[in-house]
Tab-separated table of N, CA and C in Angstrom:
chain	number	residue	atom	x	y	z
A	1	UNK	N	35.440	77.027	205.608
A	1	UNK	CA	35.874	76.149	204.647
A	1	UNK	C	34.683	76.250	203.443
A	2	UNK	N	33.563	76.200	203.786
A	2	UNK	CA	32.684	76.150	202.321
A	2	UNK	C	32.558	77.465	201.721
A	3	UNK	N	32.792	78.570	202.542
A	3	UNK	CA	32.978	79.740	201.835
A	3	UNK	C	34.153	79.995	200.983
A	4	UNK	N	35.214	79.279	201.127
A	4	UNK	CA	36.510	78.956	200.316
A	4	UNK	C	36.135	78.094	199.031
A	5	UNK	N	35.746	76.836	199.491
A	5	UNK	CA	35.411	76.112	198.334
A	5	UNK	C	34.612	76.994	197.201
A	6	UNK	N	33.341	77.518	197.680
A	6	UNK	CA	32.306	78.093	197.043
A	6	UNK	C	32.886	79.377	196.377
A	7	UNK	N	33.973	80.200	196.497
A	7	UNK	CA	34.332	80.893	195.863
A	7	UNK	C	35.689	80.595	194.825
A	8	UNK	N	36.395	79.399	195.149
A	8	UNK	CA	37.090	78.754	194.168
A	8	UNK	C	36.219	78.400	193.117
A	9	UNK	N	35.280	77.822	193.205
A	9	UNK	CA	34.190	77.188	192.297
A	9	UNK	C	33.853	78.398	191.368
A	10	UNK	N	33.568	79.249	191.933
A	10	UNK	CA	32.821	80.552	191.141
A	10	UNK	C	33.916	81.041	190.236
A	11	UNK	N	35.250	81.211	191.041
A	11	UNK	CA	36.249	81.601	190.342
A	11	UNK	C	36.802	81.059	189.144
A	12	UNK	N	36.686	79.782	188.875
A	12	UNK	CA	37.243	78.769	188.066
A	12	UNK	C	36.011	78.542	187.085
A	13	UNK	N	34.801	78.952	187.565
A	13	UNK	CA	33.559	78.869	186.517
A	13	UNK	C	34.002	80.039	185.761
A	14	UNK	N	34.013	81.388	186.411
A	14	UNK	CA	33.942	82.496	185.540
A	14	UNK	C	35.240	82.290	184.711
A	15	UNK	N	36.425	81.978	185.055
A	15	UNK	CA	37.737	82.062	184.103
A	15	UNK	C	37.491	80.731	183.091
A	16	UNK	N	36.556	79.667	183.236
A	16	UNK	CA	36.200	79.195	182.092
A	16	UNK	C	35.585	79.645	181.153
A	17	UNK	N	34.656	80.655	181.436
A	17	UNK	CA	33.780	81.402	180.433
A	17	UNK	C	34.665	82.572	179.827
A	18	UNK	N	35.529	82.941	180.741
A	18	UNK	CA	36.006	83.830	179.832
A	18	UNK	C	36.877	83.015	178.524
A	19	UNK	N	37.368	82.225	178.922
A	19	UNK	CA	38.521	81.276	177.820
A	19	UNK	C	37.669	80.329	177.227
A	20	UNK	N	36.381	80.920	176.982
A	20	UNK	CA	35.825	79.765	176.075
A	20	UNK	C	36.056	79.678	174.613
A	21	UNK	N	35.929	78.348	174.192
A	21	UNK	CA	36.242	78.346	172.463
A	21	UNK	C	34.920	78.408	172.038
A	22	UNK	N	34.981	78.736	170.940
A	22	UNK	CA	33.868	78.959	170.117
A	22	UNK	C	34.040	77.907	168.908
A	23	UNK	N	32.828	76.729	168.462
A	23	UNK	CA	33.205	76.114	167.139
A	23	UNK	C	32.487	76.525	166.007
A	24	UNK	N	32.377	76.288	165.062
A	24	UNK	CA	31.582	76.665	163.767
A	24	UNK	C	31.752	75.233	163.150
A	25	UNK	N	30.486	74.908	162.395
A	25	UNK	CA	30.531	74.025	161.365
A	25	UNK	C	28.894	74.026	160.534
A	26	UNK	N	29.106	73.671	159.208
A	26	UNK	CA	27.709	73.553	158.551
A	26	UNK	C	27.338	71.988	158.183
A	27	UNK	N	25.727	72.077	158.441
A	27	UNK	CA	25.305	70.897	158.688
A	27	UNK	C	24.630	70.491	157.063
A	28	UNK	N	24.113	69.091	157.281
A	28	UNK	CA	23.843	68.644	155.815
A	28	UNK	C	22.624	69.650	155.038
A	29	UNK	N	22.073	70.575	155.530
A	29	UNK	CA	21.361	71.337	154.889
A	29	UNK	C	21.715	72.722	154.650
A	30	UNK	N	23.058	72.902	154.817
A	30	UNK	CA	23.620	74.018	154.498
A	30	UNK	C	23.934	75.586	155.298
A	31	UNK	N	23.039	74.700	156.466
A	31	UNK	CA	22.967	75.966	157.781
A	31	UNK	C	24.262	75.973	158.712
A	32	UNK	N	24.751	76.938	158.899
A	32	UNK	CA	25.968	77.489	159.833
A	32	UNK	C	25.654	77.115	161.405
A	33	UNK	N	26.498	76.669	162.223
A	33	UNK	CA	26.016	76.545	163.446
A	33	UNK	C	27.293	77.035	164.023
A	34	UNK	N	27.181	77.511	165.246
A	34	UNK	CA	28.070	78.218	166.364
A	34	UNK	C	27.805	77.553	167.544
A	35	UNK	N	29.060	77.059	168.301
A	35	UNK	CA	28.494	76.390	169.755
A	35	UNK	C	29.850	76.521	170.402
A	36	UNK	N	29.741	76.469	171.914
A	36	UNK	CA	31.027	76.506	172.635
A	36	UNK	C	31.728	74.896	173.002
A	37	UNK	N	30.803	74.166	172.380
A	37	UNK	CA	31.341	72.852	172.199
A	37	UNK	C	31.485	72.130	170.710
A	38	UNK	N	32.166	71.186	170.508
A	38	UNK	CA	32.278	70.818	169.314
A	38	UNK	C	31.468	69.773	169.032
A	39	UNK	N	30.904	69.533	167.640
A	39	UNK	CA	29.769	68.981	167.192
A	39	UNK	C	29.989	67.274	167.167
A	40	UNK	N	31.271	67.093	167.470
A	40	UNK	CA	31.081	65.265	167.510
A	40	UNK	C	32.062	64.836	166.240
A	41	UNK	N	31.278	64.056	165.619
A	41	UNK	CA	31.552	63.392	164.324
A	41	UNK	C	31.754	64.662	163.009
A	42	UNK	N	30.778	65.616	163.203
A	42	UNK	CA	30.807	66.578	161.930
A	42	UNK	C	32.132	67.207	162.066
A	43	UNK	N	32.494	67.590	160.783
A	43	UNK	CA	33.855	68.336	160.448
A	43	UNK	C	33.515	69.648	161.197
A	44	UNK	N	34.401	70.574	161.885
A	44	UNK	CA	34.063	71.674	162.452
A	44	UNK	C	35.681	72.407	162.353
A	45	UNK	N	35.305	73.662	162.449
A	45	UNK	CA	36.783	74.408	162.859
A	45	UNK	C	36.475	75.397	163.968
A	46	UNK	N	37.759	75.657	165.124
A	46	UNK	CA	37.522	76.506	165.757
A	46	UNK	C	37.656	78.091	165.731
A	47	UNK	N	36.884	78.895	166.166
A	47	UNK	CA	36.967	80.108	165.716
A	47	UNK	C	37.675	81.034	166.663
A	48	UNK	N	38.541	82.013	165.927
A	48	UNK	CA	39.525	82.654	166.768
A	48	UNK	C	38.932	83.971	167.163
A	49	UNK	N	38.511	84.254	168.519
A	49	UNK	CA	37.887	85.445	168.859
A	49	UNK	C	39.009	86.272	169.191
A	50	UNK	N	38.903	87.764	168.668
A	50	UNK	CA	39.837	88.804	168.959
A	50	UNK	C	39.215	89.671	170.137
A	51	UNK	N	40.356	90.331	171.115
A	51	UNK	CA	39.578	90.994	172.070
A	51	UNK	C	39.286	92.210	171.398
A	52	UNK	N	38.152	92.748	172.403
A	52	UNK	CA	37.445	93.971	171.710
A	52	UNK	C	38.810	95.269	172.043
A	53	UNK	N	38.528	96.171	171.165
A	53	UNK	CA	39.235	97.102	171.356
A	53	UNK	C	38.920	98.211	172.171
A	54	UNK	N	39.412	99.024	173.154
A	54	UNK	CA	39.369	99.952	173.674
A	54	UNK	C	40.235	100.819	174.009
A	55	UNK	N	39.664	102.548	173.871
A	55	UNK	CA	40.227	103.762	174.213
A	55	UNK	C	39.999	104.079	175.403
A	56	UNK	N	41.047	104.365	175.872
A	56	UNK	CA	40.844	104.627	177.395
A	56	UNK	C	40.504	106.203	177.349
A	57	UNK	N	39.702	106.558	178.168
A	57	UNK	CA	38.735	107.566	178.488
A	57	UNK	C	39.623	108.878	178.378
A	58	UNK	N	40.558	109.179	179.053
A	58	UNK	CA	41.468	110.073	178.661
A	58	UNK	C	41.820	110.845	177.527
A	59	UNK	N	42.278	109.493	176.517
A	59	UNK	CA	42.487	109.893	175.434
A	59	UNK	C	41.209	110.009	174.631
A	60	UNK	N	40.255	109.660	175.100
A	60	UNK	CA	39.026	110.010	174.150
A	60	UNK	C	38.728	111.507	174.589
A	61	UNK	N	38.684	111.944	175.369
A	61	UNK	CA	38.624	113.555	176.115
A	61	UNK	C	39.504	114.175	175.660
A	62	UNK	N	41.196	113.527	175.272
A	62	UNK	CA	42.333	114.712	174.591
A	62	UNK	C	41.407	115.044	173.210
A	63	UNK	N	41.176	113.832	172.655
A	63	UNK	CA	41.090	113.848	170.842
A	63	UNK	C	39.765	114.743	170.991
A	64	UNK	N	38.487	114.659	171.812
A	64	UNK	CA	37.314	115.634	171.982
A	64	UNK	C	37.848	116.910	171.903
A	65	UNK	N	38.644	117.283	172.783
A	65	UNK	CA	38.910	118.662	173.043
A	65	UNK	C	39.482	119.120	171.677
A	66	UNK	N	40.583	118.505	171.331
A	66	UNK	CA	41.413	119.080	170.071
A	66	UNK	C	40.460	119.096	168.793
A	67	UNK	N	39.355	118.072	168.818
A	67	UNK	CA	38.511	118.078	167.268
A	67	UNK	C	37.951	119.414	167.816
A	68	UNK	N	37.481	119.810	169.007
A	68	UNK	CA	36.541	121.062	169.239
A	68	UNK	C	36.898	122.232	169.234
A	69	UNK	N	38.444	122.116	169.171
A	69	UNK	CA	39.100	123.161	169.023
A	69	UNK	C	39.511	123.614	167.370
A	70	UNK	N	39.572	122.422	166.526
A	70	UNK	CA	39.571	122.759	165.393
A	70	UNK	C	38.263	123.369	164.784
A	71	UNK	N	37.249	122.680	165.295
A	71	UNK	CA	35.902	122.910	164.839
A	71	UNK	C	35.759	124.565	164.851
A	72	UNK	N	35.909	124.812	165.950
A	72	UNK	CA	35.958	126.601	166.320
A	72	UNK	C	36.863	127.077	165.333
A	73	UNK	N	38.436	127.015	165.300
A	73	UNK	CA	38.952	127.618	163.993
A	73	UNK	C	38.255	127.648	162.517
A	74	UNK	N	37.849	126.342	162.311
A	74	UNK	CA	37.032	126.544	161.114
A	74	UNK	C	36.093	127.451	161.068
A	75	UNK	N	35.044	127.241	162.166
A	75	UNK	CA	33.943	128.189	162.210
A	75	UNK	C	34.372	129.728	162.332
A	76	UNK	N	35.386	130.262	162.993
A	76	UNK	CA	35.828	131.201	162.811
A	76	UNK	C	36.740	131.517	161.339
A	77	UNK	N	36.886	130.671	160.492
A	77	UNK	CA	37.377	131.142	159.368
A	77	UNK	C	36.245	131.407	158.596
A	78	UNK	N	34.781	130.423	158.464
A	78	UNK	CA	34.252	130.558	157.701
A	78	UNK	C	33.402	131.708	158.041
A	79	UNK	N	33.322	131.830	159.301
A	79	UNK	CA	32.415	133.515	159.972
A	79	UNK	C	33.111	134.727	159.301
A	80	UNK	N	34.238	134.835	159.306
A	80	UNK	CA	35.144	135.808	159.075
A	80	UNK	C	35.556	136.124	157.424
A	81	UNK	N	34.958	135.074	156.834
A	81	UNK	CA	35.571	135.263	155.607
A	81	UNK	C	35.378	136.682	154.768
A	82	UNK	N	36.195	137.150	153.792
A	82	UNK	CA	36.166	138.365	153.692
A	82	UNK	C	35.127	138.108	152.009
A	83	UNK	N	34.425	139.068	151.707
A	83	UNK	CA	33.582	139.026	150.492
A	83	UNK	C	34.386	139.858	149.449
A	84	UNK	N	34.371	139.377	148.466
A	84	UNK	CA	35.083	140.205	147.170
A	84	UNK	C	34.343	141.546	146.807
A	85	UNK	N	35.044	142.628	147.077
A	85	UNK	CA	34.314	143.880	146.931
A	85	UNK	C	34.821	144.438	145.531
A	86	UNK	N	33.901	145.173	144.701
A	86	UNK	CA	34.338	145.476	143.083
A	86	UNK	C	35.522	146.200	143.395
A	87	UNK	N	35.820	147.101	143.896
A	87	UNK	CA	37.144	147.773	143.954
A	87	UNK	C	38.639	147.060	144.557
A	88	UNK	N	38.552	145.935	144.683
A	88	UNK	CA	39.738	144.910	145.353
A	88	UNK	C	40.445	144.431	143.922
A	89	UNK	N	41.823	144.441	144.478
A	89	UNK	CA	42.410	143.786	143.115
A	89	UNK	C	42.595	142.850	143.396
A	90	UNK	N	42.983	141.965	141.851
A	90	UNK	CA	42.815	140.566	141.325
A	90	UNK	C	43.488	139.806	142.472
A	91	UNK	N	44.855	140.237	143.176
A	91	UNK	CA	45.496	139.702	144.038
A	91	UNK	C	44.814	139.168	145.262
A	92	UNK	N	43.775	140.102	145.641
A	92	UNK	CA	43.180	140.080	146.729
A	92	UNK	C	41.793	139.263	146.653
A	93	UNK	N	41.171	139.040	145.504
A	93	UNK	CA	40.262	138.136	145.401
A	93	UNK	C	40.667	136.898	144.941
A	94	UNK	N	42.227	136.407	144.402
A	94	UNK	CA	42.536	135.359	144.442
A	94	UNK	C	42.759	134.571	146.109
A	95	UNK	N	43.637	136.006	146.632
A	95	UNK	CA	43.370	135.253	148.118
A	95	UNK	C	42.372	134.827	148.803
A	96	UNK	N	41.234	135.387	148.510
A	96	UNK	CA	40.228	135.382	149.403
A	96	UNK	C	39.501	133.925	148.800
A	97	UNK	N	39.692	133.940	147.631
A	97	UNK	CA	39.106	132.309	146.774
A	97	UNK	C	40.165	131.182	147.516
A	98	UNK	N	41.379	131.339	147.666
A	98	UNK	CA	42.194	130.157	148.196
A	98	UNK	C	41.943	130.262	149.402
A	99	UNK	N	41.558	131.219	150.354
A	99	UNK	CA	41.105	131.251	151.817
A	99	UNK	C	39.917	130.029	151.699
A	100	UNK	N	39.162	130.598	150.800
A	100	UNK	CA	37.987	129.487	151.380
A	100	UNK	C	37.999	128.297	150.536
A	101	UNK	N	39.053	128.075	149.686
A	101	UNK	CA	38.937	126.597	149.097
A	101	UNK	C	39.963	125.745	150.262
A	102	UNK	N	40.339	126.707	150.841
A	102	UNK	CA	41.432	125.519	152.048
A	102	UNK	C	40.387	125.519	153.205
A	103	UNK	N	39.770	126.372	153.452
A	103	UNK	CA	38.662	126.369	154.315
A	103	UNK	C	37.771	124.831	154.002
A	104	UNK	N	37.298	124.959	152.767
A	104	UNK	CA	36.561	123.765	152.593
A	104	UNK	C	37.036	122.554	152.741
A	105	UNK	N	38.496	122.341	152.260
A	105	UNK	CA	39.605	120.843	152.583
A	105	UNK	C	39.489	120.667	153.921
A	106	UNK	N	39.390	121.667	154.751
A	106	UNK	CA	39.627	121.347	156.034
A	106	UNK	C	38.307	120.768	156.643
A	107	UNK	N	37.255	121.617	156.194
A	107	UNK	CA	36.320	121.106	156.647
A	107	UNK	C	35.552	119.499	156.289
A	108	UNK	N	35.873	119.219	154.991
A	108	UNK	CA	35.714	118.033	154.516
A	108	UNK	C	36.505	116.961	155.250
A	109	UNK	N	37.880	117.226	155.346
A	109	UNK	CA	38.625	116.335	156.251
A	109	UNK	C	37.955	116.067	157.758
A	110	UNK	N	37.836	117.358	158.212
A	110	UNK	CA	37.212	117.101	159.464
A	110	UNK	C	35.722	116.035	159.626
A	111	UNK	N	35.166	116.494	158.609
A	111	UNK	CA	33.782	115.598	158.042
A	111	UNK	C	34.359	113.715	158.031
A	112	UNK	N	35.395	114.169	157.049
A	112	UNK	CA	35.930	112.516	157.151
A	112	UNK	C	36.387	111.803	158.538
A	113	UNK	N	37.233	112.387	158.901
A	113	UNK	CA	37.688	111.956	160.174
A	113	UNK	C	36.647	111.692	161.269
A	114	UNK	N	35.510	112.586	161.151
A	114	UNK	CA	34.621	111.899	162.336
A	114	UNK	C	33.762	110.864	161.807
A	115	UNK	N	33.753	110.669	160.251
A	115	UNK	CA	33.160	109.274	159.875
A	115	UNK	C	33.828	107.998	160.207
A	116	UNK	N	35.468	108.469	160.117
A	116	UNK	CA	36.088	107.493	160.207
A	116	UNK	C	36.192	107.079	161.869
A	117	UNK	N	36.088	108.091	162.939
A	117	UNK	CA	36.000	107.677	164.241
A	117	UNK	C	34.648	106.949	164.697
A	118	UNK	N	33.702	107.195	163.544
A	118	UNK	CA	32.253	106.836	163.767
A	118	UNK	C	32.210	105.384	163.772
A	119	UNK	N	33.147	104.550	163.145
A	119	UNK	CA	33.212	103.451	162.710
A	119	UNK	C	32.399	103.100	161.454
A	120	UNK	N	32.805	102.142	160.545
A	120	UNK	CA	32.741	101.676	159.292
A	120	UNK	C	32.967	100.357	159.026
A	121	UNK	N	32.579	99.655	157.795
A	121	UNK	CA	32.680	98.684	157.289
A	121	UNK	C	34.080	98.851	156.631
A	122	UNK	N	34.730	97.719	156.180
A	122	UNK	CA	36.324	97.851	155.637
A	122	UNK	C	35.892	98.446	154.237
A	123	UNK	N	35.321	98.244	153.248
A	123	UNK	CA	35.188	98.689	152.157
A	123	UNK	C	35.375	100.162	152.629
A	124	UNK	N	34.503	100.436	153.314
A	124	UNK	CA	34.008	101.754	153.466
A	124	UNK	C	35.155	102.933	154.357
A	125	UNK	N	35.945	102.302	155.155
A	125	UNK	CA	36.713	102.722	155.304
A	125	UNK	C	37.932	102.819	154.390
A	126	UNK	N	38.155	101.897	153.444
A	126	UNK	CA	39.361	102.014	152.516
A	126	UNK	C	39.167	103.397	151.912
A	127	UNK	N	38.128	103.576	151.131
A	127	UNK	CA	37.212	104.786	150.658
A	127	UNK	C	37.577	106.089	151.249
A	128	UNK	N	37.066	105.916	152.490
A	128	UNK	CA	37.088	107.052	153.276
A	128	UNK	C	38.847	107.406	153.670
A	129	UNK	N	39.455	106.797	153.824
A	129	UNK	CA	41.096	106.877	153.866
A	129	UNK	C	41.508	107.391	152.694
A	130	UNK	N	41.063	106.974	151.514
A	130	UNK	CA	41.971	107.395	149.910
A	130	UNK	C	41.379	108.800	149.813
A	131	UNK	N	39.985	108.908	150.536
A	131	UNK	CA	39.487	110.489	150.160
A	131	UNK	C	40.179	111.262	151.055
A	132	UNK	N	40.435	110.971	152.673
A	132	UNK	CA	41.107	111.763	153.612
A	132	UNK	C	42.744	111.661	152.810
A	133	UNK	N	43.486	111.030	152.317
A	133	UNK	CA	44.599	111.119	151.560
A	133	UNK	C	44.661	112.413	150.469
A	134	UNK	N	43.530	111.967	149.564
A	134	UNK	CA	43.625	112.852	148.162
A	134	UNK	C	43.515	114.206	148.973
A	135	UNK	N	42.241	114.395	149.913
A	135	UNK	CA	42.187	116.151	150.317
A	135	UNK	C	43.310	116.548	151.563
A	136	UNK	N	44.002	115.763	151.996
A	136	UNK	CA	45.729	116.252	152.563
A	136	UNK	C	46.322	116.606	151.945
A	137	UNK	N	46.543	116.056	150.402
A	137	UNK	CA	47.667	116.279	149.627
A	137	UNK	C	47.394	117.539	148.915
A	138	UNK	N	45.783	117.540	148.748
A	138	UNK	CA	45.391	118.863	148.251
A	138	UNK	C	45.470	120.082	148.959
A	139	UNK	N	45.411	120.054	149.952
A	139	UNK	CA	45.592	120.925	151.095
A	139	UNK	C	47.058	121.533	151.438
A	140	UNK	N	47.935	120.261	151.274
A	140	UNK	CA	49.130	120.537	151.548
A	140	UNK	C	49.844	121.235	150.189
A	141	UNK	N	49.304	120.789	149.238
A	141	UNK	CA	49.849	121.481	147.896
A	141	UNK	C	49.464	122.912	147.474
A	142	UNK	N	48.023	123.360	148.112
A	142	UNK	CA	47.630	124.447	147.502
A	142	UNK	C	47.490	125.176	148.616
A	143	UNK	N	47.230	124.925	149.836
A	143	UNK	CA	47.068	125.980	150.771
A	143	UNK	C	48.616	125.803	151.893
A	144	UNK	N	49.213	124.842	152.221
A	144	UNK	CA	50.241	125.008	153.178
A	144	UNK	C	51.741	125.423	152.473
A	145	UNK	N	51.890	124.603	151.208
A	145	UNK	CA	52.984	125.009	150.205
A	145	UNK	C	52.874	126.176	149.460
A	146	UNK	N	51.669	126.313	149.296
A	146	UNK	CA	51.795	127.736	148.412
A	146	UNK	C	51.722	127.205	146.973
């Protein structure tokens, strides 16, 4: 019987800690305070805590493999890029330049994607998403649609 009571007390204390409320208030000196109990007579507000976002390990591994494959493709494109020779036609030089430009767009997109995955502040995230959108549009117009 004492074991059951002890386990129930332990369970309820853990459950209470998991659902604790957080309060915030500013004192007369302008200092912000946070606590798990209300300050009494002082005006206060309750802070709404959000659950942490977790990514399942399988999804994380899948994304890692996909990104590694994309990087390998880009490295192959960069290493096997054809150098324009003096005897090549104007069309061949234009094709080589376009291929180099497209590889640059893809490299920049991969870099922005990795920065977005690494974490960012809100303003930085908006800027990175705007850059990604612009580069994706350029890549589509110039490289995919021709």
